[in-house]
Amino acid sequence: MSNTAVVHEDTPELGQELAEPPSLSAQADHPQDQELQSWRHLKNFLATHFPAASLKDWENWRWQLKNRITSARSMARILGLEFSPYVAAAGGLPAAVTPYYLWVASRSKAVQRCILPDIRETEIGPFERPDPLGEDVHSPVPGIVHRYPDRVLFLVTDFCSTYCRYCTRSRLVGKSGHHSDMRSWQVALDYIRQHRGVRDVLLSGGDPLTLPDMKIEWLLSQLRDIAHVEIVRIGTKVPAVLPQRVTPALTRMLRRYHPLLMSLHFAHPEEITPETSAACARLADAGIPLGSQTVLLAGVNDDVTTMKRLMHGLIRNRVRPYYLYQCDPIPGSAHFRTPVDTGLGIIKGLRGHTSGYCIPTYVIDAPGGGGKVPLQPDYVLGRDEQGVGLRNYEDRIFHYPDFGQEA
Ligand code: SF4
């Protein structure tokens, strides 16, 4: 993938294809006037920044990939921002964003924060490490991270359509600019074949859904042929940053490889557009259980109101809130990290105040490879020989009789 921004400078009239609103926007949840407003905004965005593009182009995921914006200067220009705060960004993570997600960002300061390189990425904190989760030392063969006994992480590509500035794998992603090939996957597949205890394989990267259908299908068919692999999961941010990728052909293929689950990465409620809703609907209709993964980010989603809006938006789209992660200490990420108390406060603000289905598990991925540790506000006050003291969501105190052993 080219590292050159391909933003067009001239602005001729928009083509005839853009006369009607996009069909993907026809979602019952979204009031018509909002859709119309959104459509007008998109039309202007396209006419100004991608004047040669047709609506057909816009809805084509390959066009979106080909036209990624890969320089901070171009991103800032399109967003109408001063360029100077971004010029010195020198972290190892490349910059890239799909035209679609830049359009989403053009309407959301919070989304902008997730993708724009920032000079603070050059400030390395004392506890920050390129590989904070110790994945490299738990990698027996290239592409495999084997940290838990019954499951492995299979890193199938280092490519993402859009790079998140807080990415845990900033040391890896976008470095080669190429997808891994089938030959390198064979080594990883052999490892899985040889380890009969592995019942769960999580395909990640990079973003596996940026691979062509044929390669994804090849991987899934290889994994399905391994008797002890019970489930396959895919971790992806595609529905948020490149929803056009979730084509009917892709979902028709995916549904042949059940049980297949997906973890969808979302950061902010303003990512949930009609296009994203349509992508989630296609995945859910293909019978794929969808869970969400969200990183707790300062200035993006670190308050109860925003997090509740995000979780409600996800569940409406049949995505079950799954994990809320404390931001991992990668180099130059301090401006994204909140105190742990912020995360606990958010969980406290959700529990009891909305459906249990809308509450993710707040976790810290223990530095060095200790795995996910769940955190809860202090609901258990203590215990004595009579039972357990409990605090409910309204801070009322209760006593539950528990004598510590079966009668
Ligand atoms: S989509 Fe995931 S892997 Fe890619 S940059 Fe964002 S967090 Fe990292």
Short mmCIF file of C-alpha atoms and ligand atoms in Angstrom, two decimals:
data_model
loop_
_atom_site.label_atom_id
_atom_site.label_comp_id
_atom_site.label_asym_id
_atom_site.label_seq_id
_atom_site.Cartn_x
_atom_site.Cartn_y
_atom_site.Cartn_z
CA MET A 1 0.00 0.00 0.00
CA SER A 2 1.35 3.36 -1.00
CA ASN A 3 2.33 5.76 1.73
CA THR A 4 1.39 8.71 -0.41
CA ALA A 5 -1.84 10.53 0.27
CA VAL A 6 -4.08 10.45 -2.76
CA VAL A 7 -6.32 13.34 -1.89
CA HIS A 8 -7.47 15.13 -5.02
CA GLU A 9 -6.93 18.84 -5.08
CA ASP A 10 -9.38 19.94 -7.80
CA THR A 11 -13.10 20.18 -7.12
CA PRO A 12 -15.30 19.74 -10.20
CA GLU A 13 -19.03 19.06 -9.95
CA LEU A 14 -20.12 15.82 -8.38
CA GLY A 15 -21.14 13.03 -10.77
CA GLN A 16 -24.71 12.01 -11.52
CA GLU A 17 -24.38 8.87 -9.38
CA LEU A 18 -24.51 11.00 -6.25
CA ALA A 19 -27.99 12.34 -6.88
CA GLU A 20 -29.70 9.86 -4.51
CA PRO A 21 -28.98 9.01 -0.88
CA PRO A 22 -27.02 5.79 -0.38
CA SER A 23 -29.15 2.71 0.12
CA LEU A 24 -26.96 1.61 3.03
CA SER A 25 -28.36 4.49 5.06
CA ALA A 26 -31.86 3.03 5.18
CA GLN A 27 -31.91 2.10 8.87
CA ALA A 28 -35.15 2.17 10.85
CA ASP A 29 -33.32 3.42 13.97
CA HIS A 30 -32.23 6.64 12.35
CA PRO A 31 -34.71 9.46 11.88
CA GLN A 32 -35.09 10.53 8.27
CA ASP A 33 -33.96 14.10 8.80
CA GLN A 34 -30.74 12.92 10.41
CA GLU A 35 -30.12 10.67 7.44
CA LEU A 36 -30.73 13.45 5.01
CA GLN A 37 -28.37 15.74 6.91
CA SER A 38 -25.76 13.00 6.99
CA TRP A 39 -26.22 12.38 3.27
CA ARG A 40 -25.77 16.08 2.45
CA HIS A 41 -22.64 16.18 4.57
CA LEU A 42 -21.21 13.16 2.77
CA LYS A 43 -22.08 14.64 -0.61
CA ASN A 44 -20.20 17.84 0.23
CA PHE A 45 -17.28 15.91 1.66
CA LEU A 46 -16.96 13.84 -1.51
CA ALA A 47 -17.36 16.80 -3.83
CA THR A 48 -14.68 18.73 -1.97
CA HIS A 49 -12.09 16.07 -1.30
CA PHE A 50 -12.71 13.20 -3.75
CA PRO A 51 -14.37 14.91 -6.69
CA ALA A 52 -13.53 12.14 -9.14
CA ALA A 53 -15.25 9.52 -6.98
CA SER A 54 -18.68 8.13 -7.73
CA LEU A 55 -21.03 6.74 -5.13
CA LYS A 56 -20.17 3.32 -6.48
CA ASP A 57 -16.52 4.06 -5.72
CA TRP A 58 -17.39 5.23 -2.21
CA GLU A 59 -19.22 2.00 -1.45
CA ASN A 60 -16.39 -0.12 -2.80
CA TRP A 61 -14.03 -1.25 -0.06
CA ARG A 62 -11.11 -1.62 -2.46
CA TRP A 63 -11.57 1.99 -3.57
CA GLN A 64 -11.58 2.97 0.10
CA LEU A 65 -8.29 1.11 0.66
CA LYS A 66 -6.70 2.49 -2.47
CA ASN A 67 -7.59 6.03 -1.47
CA ARG A 68 -6.48 5.90 2.15
CA ILE A 69 -5.06 9.13 3.47
CA THR A 70 -1.62 8.36 4.81
CA SER A 71 -0.12 11.67 5.84
CA ALA A 72 -0.93 13.75 8.89
CA ARG A 73 -0.74 16.87 6.74
CA SER A 74 -3.49 15.64 4.39
CA MET A 75 -5.66 14.49 7.29
CA ALA A 76 -5.35 17.88 8.97
CA ARG A 77 -6.07 19.71 5.73
CA ILE A 78 -9.23 17.72 5.03
CA LEU A 79 -10.40 18.19 8.60
CA GLY A 80 -9.67 21.90 8.39
CA LEU A 81 -7.18 21.77 11.26
CA GLU A 82 -3.85 23.45 11.87
CA PHE A 83 -1.12 21.11 10.74
CA SER A 84 1.63 22.20 13.16
CA PRO A 85 0.56 20.09 16.19
CA TYR A 86 1.04 16.93 14.13
CA VAL A 87 4.19 17.64 12.21
CA ALA A 88 6.59 16.21 14.75
CA ALA A 89 4.73 12.99 15.37
CA ALA A 90 7.49 10.44 15.13
CA GLY A 91 6.19 7.34 16.84
CA GLY A 92 6.66 4.00 15.15
CA LEU A 93 3.02 3.75 14.13
CA PRO A 94 2.24 4.87 10.58
CA ALA A 95 -0.72 7.12 9.90
CA ALA A 96 -3.58 5.99 7.69
CA VAL A 97 -7.31 6.42 7.50
CA THR A 98 -9.95 5.39 4.99
CA PRO A 99 -11.84 8.21 3.28
CA TYR A 100 -14.98 6.85 4.94
CA TYR A 101 -13.57 7.05 8.47
CA LEU A 102 -12.08 10.47 7.79
CA TRP A 103 -15.59 11.56 6.84
CA VAL A 104 -16.81 10.15 10.18
CA ALA A 105 -13.96 12.02 11.89
CA SER A 106 -14.90 15.25 10.12
CA ARG A 107 -18.05 15.23 12.26
CA SER A 108 -16.49 14.02 15.52
CA LYS A 109 -13.65 15.53 17.54
CA ALA A 110 -13.44 12.30 19.55
CA VAL A 111 -12.89 10.19 16.43
CA GLN A 112 -10.29 12.68 15.18
CA ARG A 113 -8.34 12.14 18.37
CA CYS A 114 -8.17 8.40 17.66
CA ILE A 115 -6.51 8.74 14.25
CA LEU A 116 -4.52 11.97 14.12
CA PRO A 117 -0.82 11.64 14.91
CA ASP A 118 0.01 13.81 17.91
CA ILE A 119 3.30 15.31 19.01
CA ARG A 120 2.78 13.73 22.45
CA GLU A 121 3.45 10.34 20.86
CA THR A 122 7.12 11.32 21.03
CA GLU A 123 7.02 11.59 24.84
CA ILE A 124 7.91 8.15 26.17
CA GLY A 125 6.84 7.51 29.77
CA PRO A 126 8.96 5.49 32.23
CA PHE A 127 6.64 2.48 32.24
CA GLU A 128 5.84 2.44 28.55
CA ARG A 129 7.11 -0.45 26.47
CA PRO A 130 6.83 -1.37 22.77
CA ASP A 131 5.43 -4.78 23.74
CA PRO A 132 3.65 -4.10 27.04
CA LEU A 133 1.77 -7.41 27.05
CA GLY A 134 4.88 -9.52 26.50
CA GLU A 135 3.44 -11.01 23.32
CA ASP A 136 6.84 -11.49 21.71
CA VAL A 137 8.13 -13.69 24.53
CA HIS A 138 4.97 -15.79 24.30
CA SER A 139 5.39 -16.32 20.57
CA PRO A 140 6.66 -19.86 19.90
CA VAL A 141 6.55 -19.38 16.10
CA PRO A 142 6.06 -16.26 13.98
CA GLY A 143 2.45 -15.12 13.96
CA ILE A 144 1.36 -17.10 17.03
CA VAL A 145 1.00 -15.77 20.58
CA HIS A 146 0.31 -18.61 23.00
CA ARG A 147 -0.38 -17.16 26.42
CA TYR A 148 -3.34 -19.19 27.71
CA PRO A 149 -3.41 -22.99 27.64
CA ASP A 150 -6.47 -23.53 25.42
CA ARG A 151 -6.29 -20.65 22.95
CA VAL A 152 -3.89 -18.85 20.65
CA LEU A 153 -3.72 -15.50 18.98
CA PHE A 154 -2.92 -15.86 15.27
CA LEU A 155 -1.59 -12.60 13.81
CA VAL A 156 -2.46 -13.01 10.14
CA THR A 157 -1.54 -9.56 8.84
CA ASP A 158 0.17 -6.39 10.00
CA PHE A 159 -2.10 -4.24 7.85
CA CYS A 160 -5.06 -2.11 8.99
CA SER A 161 -7.14 0.18 6.83
CA THR A 162 -6.94 2.79 9.58
CA TYR A 163 -4.36 3.04 12.34
CA CYS A 164 -5.52 3.86 15.88
CA ARG A 165 -2.96 6.03 17.68
CA TYR A 166 -3.28 3.93 20.87
CA CYS A 167 -2.80 0.54 19.20
CA THR A 168 -1.41 -2.13 21.53
CA ARG A 169 0.52 -3.57 18.58
CA SER A 170 1.94 -0.28 17.38
CA ARG A 171 5.32 -2.05 17.29
CA LEU A 172 4.02 -4.37 14.58
CA VAL A 173 1.15 -2.93 12.60
CA GLY A 174 1.69 -1.23 9.28
CA LYS A 175 5.40 -1.97 9.28
CA SER A 176 5.68 -4.01 6.10
CA GLY A 177 2.69 -2.56 4.32
CA HIS A 178 1.92 -6.08 3.13
CA HIS A 179 -0.32 -8.87 4.22
CA SER A 180 1.26 -12.02 5.46
CA ASP A 181 1.31 -14.75 2.88
CA MET A 182 0.02 -18.30 2.95
CA ARG A 183 3.51 -19.75 3.28
CA SER A 184 4.15 -17.92 6.54
CA TRP A 185 0.71 -18.94 7.78
CA GLN A 186 1.60 -22.61 7.25
CA VAL A 187 4.13 -22.47 10.08
CA ALA A 188 1.50 -21.05 12.41
CA LEU A 189 -1.09 -23.59 11.28
CA ASP A 190 1.37 -26.44 11.88
CA TYR A 191 1.88 -25.16 15.42
CA ILE A 192 -1.88 -25.20 16.02
CA ARG A 193 -2.15 -28.70 14.53
CA GLN A 194 0.57 -29.95 16.86
CA HIS A 195 -1.00 -28.48 20.01
CA ARG A 196 -4.11 -30.46 20.72
CA GLY A 197 -4.99 -28.34 23.72
CA VAL A 198 -5.79 -25.37 21.48
CA ARG A 199 -9.57 -25.24 21.13
CA ASP A 200 -9.95 -21.53 20.33
CA VAL A 201 -8.08 -19.51 17.69
CA LEU A 202 -8.36 -15.73 17.55
CA LEU A 203 -7.42 -14.27 14.16
CA SER A 204 -6.06 -10.79 14.63
CA GLY A 205 -3.25 -8.58 13.43
CA GLY A 206 -3.57 -5.94 11.96
CA ASP A 207 -7.07 -6.43 10.73
CA PRO A 208 -7.91 -9.84 9.23
CA LEU A 209 -10.95 -8.49 7.38
CA THR A 210 -8.68 -6.37 5.18
CA LEU A 211 -7.58 -9.63 3.52
CA PRO A 212 -9.35 -10.74 0.34
CA ASP A 213 -12.24 -13.19 0.77
CA MET A 214 -10.20 -15.97 -0.81
CA LYS A 215 -7.41 -15.69 1.77
CA ILE A 216 -9.81 -15.47 4.71
CA GLU A 217 -11.62 -18.53 3.43
CA TRP A 218 -8.39 -20.43 3.01
CA LEU A 219 -7.44 -19.67 6.62
CA LEU A 220 -10.85 -20.63 7.96
CA SER A 221 -10.95 -23.87 5.98
CA GLN A 222 -7.50 -24.84 7.23
CA LEU A 223 -8.54 -24.17 10.82
CA ARG A 224 -11.83 -26.04 10.39
CA ASP A 225 -9.86 -29.08 9.26
CA ILE A 226 -8.12 -29.22 12.64
CA ALA A 227 -10.34 -31.41 14.80
CA HIS A 228 -9.37 -29.91 18.17
CA VAL A 229 -10.07 -26.30 17.09
CA GLU A 230 -13.61 -25.82 18.34
CA ILE A 231 -14.13 -22.13 17.71
CA VAL A 232 -12.54 -19.44 15.59
CA ARG A 233 -12.79 -15.76 16.44
CA ILE A 234 -11.92 -12.74 14.33
CA GLY A 235 -10.89 -9.42 15.89
CA THR A 236 -11.62 -6.48 13.61
CA LYS A 237 -12.31 -2.76 13.43
CA VAL A 238 -13.65 -3.00 9.88
CA PRO A 239 -17.35 -2.34 10.70
CA ALA A 240 -16.31 1.01 12.23
CA VAL A 241 -13.63 2.14 9.77
CA LEU A 242 -14.44 0.32 6.53
CA PRO A 243 -18.04 -0.97 6.71
CA GLN A 244 -18.11 -1.35 2.91
CA ARG A 245 -15.86 -4.38 3.40
CA VAL A 246 -18.71 -6.39 4.95
CA THR A 247 -20.17 -7.42 1.63
CA PRO A 248 -22.90 -10.02 1.12
CA ALA A 249 -20.26 -12.23 -0.53
CA LEU A 250 -18.05 -12.03 2.56
CA THR A 251 -20.85 -12.92 4.96
CA ARG A 252 -22.06 -15.75 2.70
CA MET A 253 -18.57 -17.20 2.88
CA LEU A 254 -18.10 -16.62 6.64
CA ARG A 255 -21.32 -18.40 7.57
CA ARG A 256 -19.92 -21.64 6.17
CA TYR A 257 -17.32 -21.76 8.94
CA HIS A 258 -19.34 -21.71 12.13
CA PRO A 259 -18.86 -21.63 15.05
CA LEU A 260 -17.27 -18.31 14.16
CA LEU A 261 -17.39 -15.31 16.50
CA MET A 262 -16.25 -11.72 16.09
CA SER A 263 -14.89 -9.06 18.40
CA LEU A 264 -15.58 -5.64 16.95
CA HIS A 265 -13.46 -2.70 18.02
CA PHE A 266 -15.40 0.50 18.76
CA ALA A 267 -14.24 3.64 20.56
CA HIS A 268 -17.07 6.15 20.42
CA PRO A 269 -20.83 6.28 19.72
CA GLU A 270 -20.26 8.58 16.75
CA GLU A 271 -18.65 5.64 14.95
CA ILE A 272 -22.06 4.00 14.74
CA THR A 273 -23.31 5.36 11.44
CA PRO A 274 -26.05 3.85 9.26
CA GLU A 275 -23.26 2.24 7.20
CA THR A 276 -21.76 0.65 10.30
CA SER A 277 -25.19 -0.51 11.47
CA ALA A 278 -25.75 -2.15 8.09
CA ALA A 279 -22.38 -3.93 8.32
CA CYS A 280 -23.17 -5.23 11.82
CA ALA A 281 -26.61 -6.37 10.64
CA ARG A 282 -25.06 -8.38 7.79
CA LEU A 283 -22.65 -10.07 10.21
CA ALA A 284 -25.35 -10.77 12.80
CA ASP A 285 -27.72 -12.09 10.10
CA ALA A 286 -24.94 -14.49 9.09
CA GLY A 287 -25.28 -15.98 12.58
CA ILE A 288 -22.00 -14.59 13.89
CA PRO A 289 -22.12 -13.72 17.61
CA LEU A 290 -20.74 -10.17 17.85
CA GLY A 291 -18.95 -8.79 20.91
CA SER A 292 -17.33 -5.40 21.32
CA GLN A 293 -13.89 -4.33 22.46
CA THR A 294 -13.32 -0.75 23.56
CA VAL A 295 -10.19 0.90 24.85
CA LEU A 296 -10.80 3.47 27.59
CA LEU A 297 -9.36 6.68 26.13
CA ALA A 298 -8.92 10.09 27.74
CA GLY A 299 -10.81 12.75 25.85
CA VAL A 300 -12.64 10.16 23.75
CA ASN A 301 -14.86 7.97 25.88
CA ASP A 302 -13.78 8.49 29.50
CA ASP A 303 -17.14 9.51 30.93
CA VAL A 304 -20.29 7.60 31.82
CA THR A 305 -22.55 9.42 29.37
CA THR A 306 -20.39 8.71 26.32
CA MET A 307 -19.74 5.12 27.34
CA LYS A 308 -23.43 4.50 27.95
CA ARG A 309 -24.29 5.94 24.52
CA LEU A 310 -21.70 3.68 22.94
CA MET A 311 -22.89 0.56 24.76
CA HIS A 312 -26.53 1.31 23.96
CA GLY A 313 -25.63 1.88 20.31
CA LEU A 314 -23.77 -1.41 20.18
CA ILE A 315 -26.52 -3.50 21.74
CA ARG A 316 -29.08 -1.92 19.38
CA ASN A 317 -26.89 -3.23 16.59
CA ARG A 318 -26.72 -6.71 18.11
CA VAL A 319 -23.14 -6.24 19.31
CA ARG A 320 -22.82 -7.39 22.91
CA PRO A 321 -20.47 -5.16 24.97
CA TYR A 322 -17.63 -7.47 25.88
CA TYR A 323 -14.39 -5.83 27.08
CA LEU A 324 -13.48 -2.33 28.18
CA TYR A 325 -9.68 -2.20 28.25
CA GLN A 326 -7.45 0.04 30.28
CA CYS A 327 -5.18 1.66 27.66
CA ASP A 328 -1.96 -0.37 27.42
CA PRO A 329 1.30 1.48 28.13
CA ILE A 330 2.73 1.55 24.61
CA PRO A 331 5.35 4.26 23.96
CA GLY A 332 3.87 7.74 23.74
CA SER A 333 0.39 6.85 24.95
CA ALA A 334 0.16 8.77 28.25
CA HIS A 335 -2.19 11.36 26.75
CA PHE A 336 -4.69 8.57 26.11
CA ARG A 337 -4.45 6.85 29.49
CA THR A 338 -6.90 7.53 32.30
CA PRO A 339 -6.52 6.65 35.98
CA VAL A 340 -7.91 3.20 36.80
CA ASP A 341 -10.49 4.95 39.00
CA THR A 342 -11.99 6.50 35.86
CA GLY A 343 -12.72 3.04 34.47
CA LEU A 344 -14.11 1.85 37.79
CA GLY A 345 -16.30 4.96 37.97
CA ILE A 346 -17.67 4.24 34.50
CA ILE A 347 -18.55 0.68 35.42
CA LYS A 348 -20.22 1.97 38.60
CA GLY A 349 -22.16 4.45 36.48
CA LEU A 350 -23.39 1.65 34.23
CA ARG A 351 -24.10 -1.20 36.64
CA GLY A 352 -27.68 -0.92 37.87
CA HIS A 353 -28.27 2.13 35.68
CA THR A 354 -28.71 0.20 32.44
CA SER A 355 -29.29 -3.39 31.32
CA GLY A 356 -26.64 -5.88 32.34
CA TYR A 357 -26.26 -6.74 28.66
CA CYS A 358 -24.88 -3.22 28.11
CA ILE A 359 -22.05 -3.53 30.60
CA PRO A 360 -18.63 -4.65 29.39
CA THR A 361 -16.04 -6.25 31.64
CA TYR A 362 -13.40 -3.68 32.54
CA VAL A 363 -9.97 -5.30 32.33
CA ILE A 364 -6.32 -4.49 32.61
CA ASP A 365 -4.13 -6.67 30.44
CA ALA A 366 -1.44 -7.37 33.01
CA PRO A 367 1.97 -6.05 31.88
CA GLY A 368 4.42 -8.70 30.75
CA GLY A 369 1.83 -11.27 29.76
CA GLY A 370 -0.20 -11.86 32.91
CA GLY A 371 -3.45 -11.94 30.96
CA LYS A 372 -6.66 -10.01 31.47
CA VAL A 373 -7.51 -9.08 35.03
CA PRO A 374 -11.15 -7.97 35.54
CA LEU A 375 -11.80 -4.95 37.74
CA GLN A 376 -15.02 -4.13 39.58
CA PRO A 377 -16.00 -1.27 41.86
CA ASP A 378 -16.11 -2.31 45.54
CA TYR A 379 -19.44 -4.09 45.72
CA VAL A 380 -18.22 -6.50 48.43
CA LEU A 381 -17.62 -4.55 51.64
CA GLY A 382 -16.30 -7.41 53.67
CA ARG A 383 -17.18 -10.70 55.23
CA ASP A 384 -17.59 -12.09 58.76
CA GLU A 385 -18.82 -15.36 60.23
CA GLN A 386 -22.41 -14.25 59.53
CA GLY A 387 -22.02 -13.50 55.86
CA VAL A 388 -21.04 -10.92 53.28
CA GLY A 389 -21.57 -7.14 53.36
CA LEU A 390 -22.69 -5.78 49.99
CA ARG A 391 -23.03 -2.34 48.45
CA ASN A 392 -25.59 -1.93 45.65
CA TYR A 393 -25.62 0.50 42.73
CA GLU A 394 -27.37 3.15 44.88
CA ASP A 395 -24.69 2.83 47.59
CA ARG A 396 -27.15 1.10 49.88
CA ILE A 397 -25.68 -1.53 52.17
CA PHE A 398 -27.01 -5.09 52.41
CA HIS A 399 -26.07 -8.22 54.26
CA TYR A 400 -26.13 -11.61 52.61
CA PRO A 401 -26.06 -14.59 55.02
CA ASP A 402 -23.20 -16.88 54.08
CA PHE A 403 -21.53 -19.21 56.50
CA GLY A 404 -18.60 -20.12 54.33
CA GLN A 405 -19.30 -23.84 54.08
CA GLU A 406 -22.04 -26.11 52.87
CA ALA A 407 -24.62 -27.19 55.49
S1 SF4 B 1 -7.55 -1.60 14.12
FE1 SF4 B 1 -6.72 -2.73 15.88
S2 SF4 B 1 -4.77 -3.57 15.16
FE2 SF4 B 1 -5.37 -1.92 13.72
S3 SF4 B 1 -4.39 -0.07 14.50
FE3 SF4 B 1 -6.46 -0.13 15.39
S4 SF4 B 1 -6.15 -1.15 17.36
FE4 SF4 B 1 -4.33 -1.60 16.12
#
